[in-house]
Coordinates of C-alpha atoms in Angstrom, one line a residue:
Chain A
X105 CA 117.1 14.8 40.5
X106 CA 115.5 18.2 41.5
X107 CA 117.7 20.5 44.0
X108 CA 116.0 22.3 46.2
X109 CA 113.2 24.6 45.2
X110 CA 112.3 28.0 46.6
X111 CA 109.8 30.3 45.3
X112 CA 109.0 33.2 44.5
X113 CA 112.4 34.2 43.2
X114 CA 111.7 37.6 43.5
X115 CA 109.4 38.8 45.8
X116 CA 108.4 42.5 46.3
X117 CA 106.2 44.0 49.0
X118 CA 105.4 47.5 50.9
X119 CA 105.7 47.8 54.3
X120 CA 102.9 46.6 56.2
X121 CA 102.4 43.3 53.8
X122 CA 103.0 40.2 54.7
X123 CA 105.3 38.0 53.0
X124 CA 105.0 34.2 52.5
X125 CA 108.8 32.0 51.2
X126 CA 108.4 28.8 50.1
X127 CA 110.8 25.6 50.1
X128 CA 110.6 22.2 49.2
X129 CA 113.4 20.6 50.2
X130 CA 115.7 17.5 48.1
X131 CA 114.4 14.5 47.5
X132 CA 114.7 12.1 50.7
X133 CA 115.7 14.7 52.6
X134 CA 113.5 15.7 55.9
X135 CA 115.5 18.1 57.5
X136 CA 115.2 22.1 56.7
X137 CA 116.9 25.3 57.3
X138 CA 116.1 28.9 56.7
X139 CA 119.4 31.4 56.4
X140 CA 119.0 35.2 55.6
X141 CA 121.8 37.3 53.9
X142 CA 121.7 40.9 54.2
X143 CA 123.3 43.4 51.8
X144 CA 127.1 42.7 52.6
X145 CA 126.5 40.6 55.6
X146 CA 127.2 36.9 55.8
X147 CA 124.5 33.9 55.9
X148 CA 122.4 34.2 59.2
X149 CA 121.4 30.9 60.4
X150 CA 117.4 31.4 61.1
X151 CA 115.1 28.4 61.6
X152 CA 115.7 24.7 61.3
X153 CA 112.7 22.1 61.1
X154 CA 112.0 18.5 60.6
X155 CA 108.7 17.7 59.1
X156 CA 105.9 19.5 61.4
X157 CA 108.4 20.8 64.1
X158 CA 110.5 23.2 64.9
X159 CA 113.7 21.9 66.4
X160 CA 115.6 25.4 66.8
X161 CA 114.6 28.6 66.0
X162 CA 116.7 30.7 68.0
X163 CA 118.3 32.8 64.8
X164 CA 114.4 34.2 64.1
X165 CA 113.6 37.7 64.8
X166 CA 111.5 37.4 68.1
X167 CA 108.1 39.2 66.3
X168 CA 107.0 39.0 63.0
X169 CA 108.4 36.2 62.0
X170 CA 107.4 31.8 61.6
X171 CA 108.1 29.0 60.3
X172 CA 106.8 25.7 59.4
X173 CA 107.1 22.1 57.3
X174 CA 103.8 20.7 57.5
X175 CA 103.5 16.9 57.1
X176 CA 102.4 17.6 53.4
X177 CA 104.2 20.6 51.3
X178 CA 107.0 22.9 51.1
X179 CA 108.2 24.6 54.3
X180 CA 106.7 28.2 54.7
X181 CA 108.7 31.5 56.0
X182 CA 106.0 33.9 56.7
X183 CA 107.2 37.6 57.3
X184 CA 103.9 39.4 58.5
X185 CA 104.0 43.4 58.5
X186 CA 107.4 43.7 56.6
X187 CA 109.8 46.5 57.2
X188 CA 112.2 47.8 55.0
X189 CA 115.0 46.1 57.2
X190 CA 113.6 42.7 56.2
X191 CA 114.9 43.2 52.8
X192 CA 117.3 40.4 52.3
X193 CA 117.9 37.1 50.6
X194 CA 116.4 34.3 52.1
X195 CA 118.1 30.5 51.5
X196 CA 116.7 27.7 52.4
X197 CA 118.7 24.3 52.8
X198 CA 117.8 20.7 53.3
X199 CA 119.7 17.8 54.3
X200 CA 119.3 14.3 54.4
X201 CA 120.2 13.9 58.4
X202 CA 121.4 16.8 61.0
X203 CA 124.8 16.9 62.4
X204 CA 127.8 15.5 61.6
X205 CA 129.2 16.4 58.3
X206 CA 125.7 16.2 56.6
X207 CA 125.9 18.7 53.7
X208 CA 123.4 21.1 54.1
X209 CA 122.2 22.2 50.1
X210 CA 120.8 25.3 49.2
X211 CA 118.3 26.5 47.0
X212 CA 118.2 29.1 45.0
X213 CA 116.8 31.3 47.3
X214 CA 114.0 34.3 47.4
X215 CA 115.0 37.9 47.0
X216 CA 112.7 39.9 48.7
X217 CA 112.5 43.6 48.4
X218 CA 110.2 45.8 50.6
X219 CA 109.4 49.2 49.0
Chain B
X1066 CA 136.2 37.4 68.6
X1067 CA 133.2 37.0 66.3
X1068 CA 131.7 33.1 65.8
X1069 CA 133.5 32.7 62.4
X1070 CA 135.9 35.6 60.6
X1071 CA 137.6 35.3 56.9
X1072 CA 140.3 37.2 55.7
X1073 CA 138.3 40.6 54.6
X1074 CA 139.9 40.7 51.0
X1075 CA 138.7 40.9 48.5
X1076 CA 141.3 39.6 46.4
X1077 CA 142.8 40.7 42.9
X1078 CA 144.9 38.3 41.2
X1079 CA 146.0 37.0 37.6
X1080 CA 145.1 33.6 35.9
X1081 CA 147.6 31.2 36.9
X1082 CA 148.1 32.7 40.2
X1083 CA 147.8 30.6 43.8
X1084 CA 145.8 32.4 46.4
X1085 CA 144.8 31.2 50.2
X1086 CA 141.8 32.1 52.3
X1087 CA 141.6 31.8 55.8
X1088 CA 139.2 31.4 58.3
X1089 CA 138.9 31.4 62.1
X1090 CA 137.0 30.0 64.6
X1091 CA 136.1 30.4 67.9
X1092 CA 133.8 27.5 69.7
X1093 CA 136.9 24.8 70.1
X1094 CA 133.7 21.8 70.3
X1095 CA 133.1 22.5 66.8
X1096 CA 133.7 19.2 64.2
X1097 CA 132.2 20.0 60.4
X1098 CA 133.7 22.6 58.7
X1099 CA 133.1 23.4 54.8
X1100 CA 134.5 26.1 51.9
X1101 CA 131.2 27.5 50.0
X1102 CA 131.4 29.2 46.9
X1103 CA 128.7 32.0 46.3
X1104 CA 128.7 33.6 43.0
X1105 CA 126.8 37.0 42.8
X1106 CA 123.0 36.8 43.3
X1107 CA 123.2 33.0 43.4
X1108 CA 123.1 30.6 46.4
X1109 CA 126.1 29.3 48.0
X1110 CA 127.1 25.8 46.6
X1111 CA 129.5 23.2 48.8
X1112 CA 133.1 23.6 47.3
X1113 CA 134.5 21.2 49.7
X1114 CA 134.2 19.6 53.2
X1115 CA 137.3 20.0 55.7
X1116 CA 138.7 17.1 57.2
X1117 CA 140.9 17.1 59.9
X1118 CA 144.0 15.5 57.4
X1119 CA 143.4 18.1 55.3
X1120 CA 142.0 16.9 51.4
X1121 CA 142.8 17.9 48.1
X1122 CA 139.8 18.0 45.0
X1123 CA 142.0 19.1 42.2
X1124 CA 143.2 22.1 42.4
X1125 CA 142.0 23.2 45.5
X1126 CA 143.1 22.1 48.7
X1127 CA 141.7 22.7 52.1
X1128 CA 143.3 22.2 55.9
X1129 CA 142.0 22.6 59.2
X1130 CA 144.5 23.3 62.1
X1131 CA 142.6 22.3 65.4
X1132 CA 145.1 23.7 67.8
X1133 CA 144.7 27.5 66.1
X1134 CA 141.1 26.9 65.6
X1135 CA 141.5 27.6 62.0
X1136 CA 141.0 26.5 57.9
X1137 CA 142.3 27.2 55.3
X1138 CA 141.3 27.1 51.2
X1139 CA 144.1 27.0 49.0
X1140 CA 143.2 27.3 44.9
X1141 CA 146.2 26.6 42.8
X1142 CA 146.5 27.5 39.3
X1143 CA 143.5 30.2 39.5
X1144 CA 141.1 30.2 36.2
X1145 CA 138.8 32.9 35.6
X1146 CA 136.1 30.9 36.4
X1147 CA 137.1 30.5 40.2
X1148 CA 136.3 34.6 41.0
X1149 CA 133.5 34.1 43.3
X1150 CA 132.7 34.9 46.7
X1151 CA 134.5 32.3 49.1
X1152 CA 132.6 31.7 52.2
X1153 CA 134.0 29.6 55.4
X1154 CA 131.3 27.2 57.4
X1155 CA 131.6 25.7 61.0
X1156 CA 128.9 23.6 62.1
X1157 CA 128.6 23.8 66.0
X1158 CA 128.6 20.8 67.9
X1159 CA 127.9 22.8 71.2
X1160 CA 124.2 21.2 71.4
X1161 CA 123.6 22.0 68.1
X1162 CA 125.6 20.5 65.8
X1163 CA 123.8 21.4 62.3
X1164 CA 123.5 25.1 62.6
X1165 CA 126.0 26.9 60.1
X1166 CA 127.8 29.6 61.0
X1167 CA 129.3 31.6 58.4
X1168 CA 132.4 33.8 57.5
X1169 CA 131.3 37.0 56.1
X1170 CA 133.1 35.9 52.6
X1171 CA 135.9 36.7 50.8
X1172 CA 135.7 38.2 47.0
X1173 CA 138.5 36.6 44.7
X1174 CA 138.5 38.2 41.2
X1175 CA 140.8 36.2 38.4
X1176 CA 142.1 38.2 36.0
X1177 CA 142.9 37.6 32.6

């Protein structure tokens, strides 16, 4: 029973690049989150989607920065025109309902480092 | 006060030892709180949910005191194993009850 998968691992870029996560969530589950984790900084809630919507995005960075879970295929975080600052690890999550005591599990996440 | 806060640490102690973590709150509507456990470079894995009785896996043990807005992790009989990064979660109910807020974590290092 696969976990949730997120690729690249590792992703490098310069600035100026764009940068494209991927996530494909549990098995049965239809519900998908997006947290970043800066050097020494807690888990920043970012994006949450159901299958081809948005439902809250109010933790995204106003410019540079979308989300989506098309009706087939992983969810995509696109970074266009990275910055240094965006230099982070970036977790996605998936659950099997929203709310309530729904665990929310977390893959493995992608390091990205922008040179 | 900031959304969520943990006890800065980090924390140093032998095998064997008992150590506590705590973790505050501040949205009073919230109702789903969790204890992650983030080892370096990995992703944060669900240690336990918090129930408002309080509930025991073993040897850890977490509570959750409404009143102070607060929980609590308690890991008795510490292995070397259980150094990891500790990390408090509050899901808000305030219209959006599936966003996680965390703590900024809390190191724990078991020594031998």
């Amino acid at each position: 029973n696969a976990g949730v998968m997120q690729n690249p691992r590792h992703l490098v870029r310069r600035r100026g690049q764009e940068a494209r996560l991927r996530c494909s969530p549990m098995k049965g589950h239809s519900h998908v989150y997006w947290y970043r984790q800066l050097p020494e900084e807690g888990l920043k809630f970012m994006v949450y989607l159901q299958k081809e919507n948005i439902i809250d995005e109010s933790g995204m960075p106003k410019e540079r920065f979308s989300a989506e879970f098309p009706k087939e295929g992983p969810s995509i975080l696109r970074i266009q025109q990275v910055v240094r600052g965006d230099s982070a690890a970036y977790f996605c999550a998936s659950s099997r309902q929203a709310g309530g005591a729904d665990t929310q599990y977390f893959g493995p996440g992608t390091r990205l480092t922008v040179l | 006060r900031k959304e969520v806060e943990q006890d800065p640490g980090p924390f140093n102690v032998p095998e064997g030892a008992t150590v506590a973590f705590n973790c505050t709150y501040s949205n009073s509507a919230s109702q789903s709180f969790f204890w992650y456990r983030q080892d370096c470079r990995k992703e944060p894995k669900l240690l336990m949910s918090v129930y408002s009785s309080g509930n025991e896996d073993g040897r850890f043990t977490a509570q959750l005191n409404r009143a102070s807005q607060y929980i609590s992790l308690l890991i008795r009989d510490s292995k070397l194993s259980d150094s990891a990064t500790y990390l408090c979660a509050v899901e808000n109910s305030g219209g959006s009850n599936y966003k996680l807020t965390f703590g900024k974590g809390t190191l724990l290092t078991v020594n031998p």
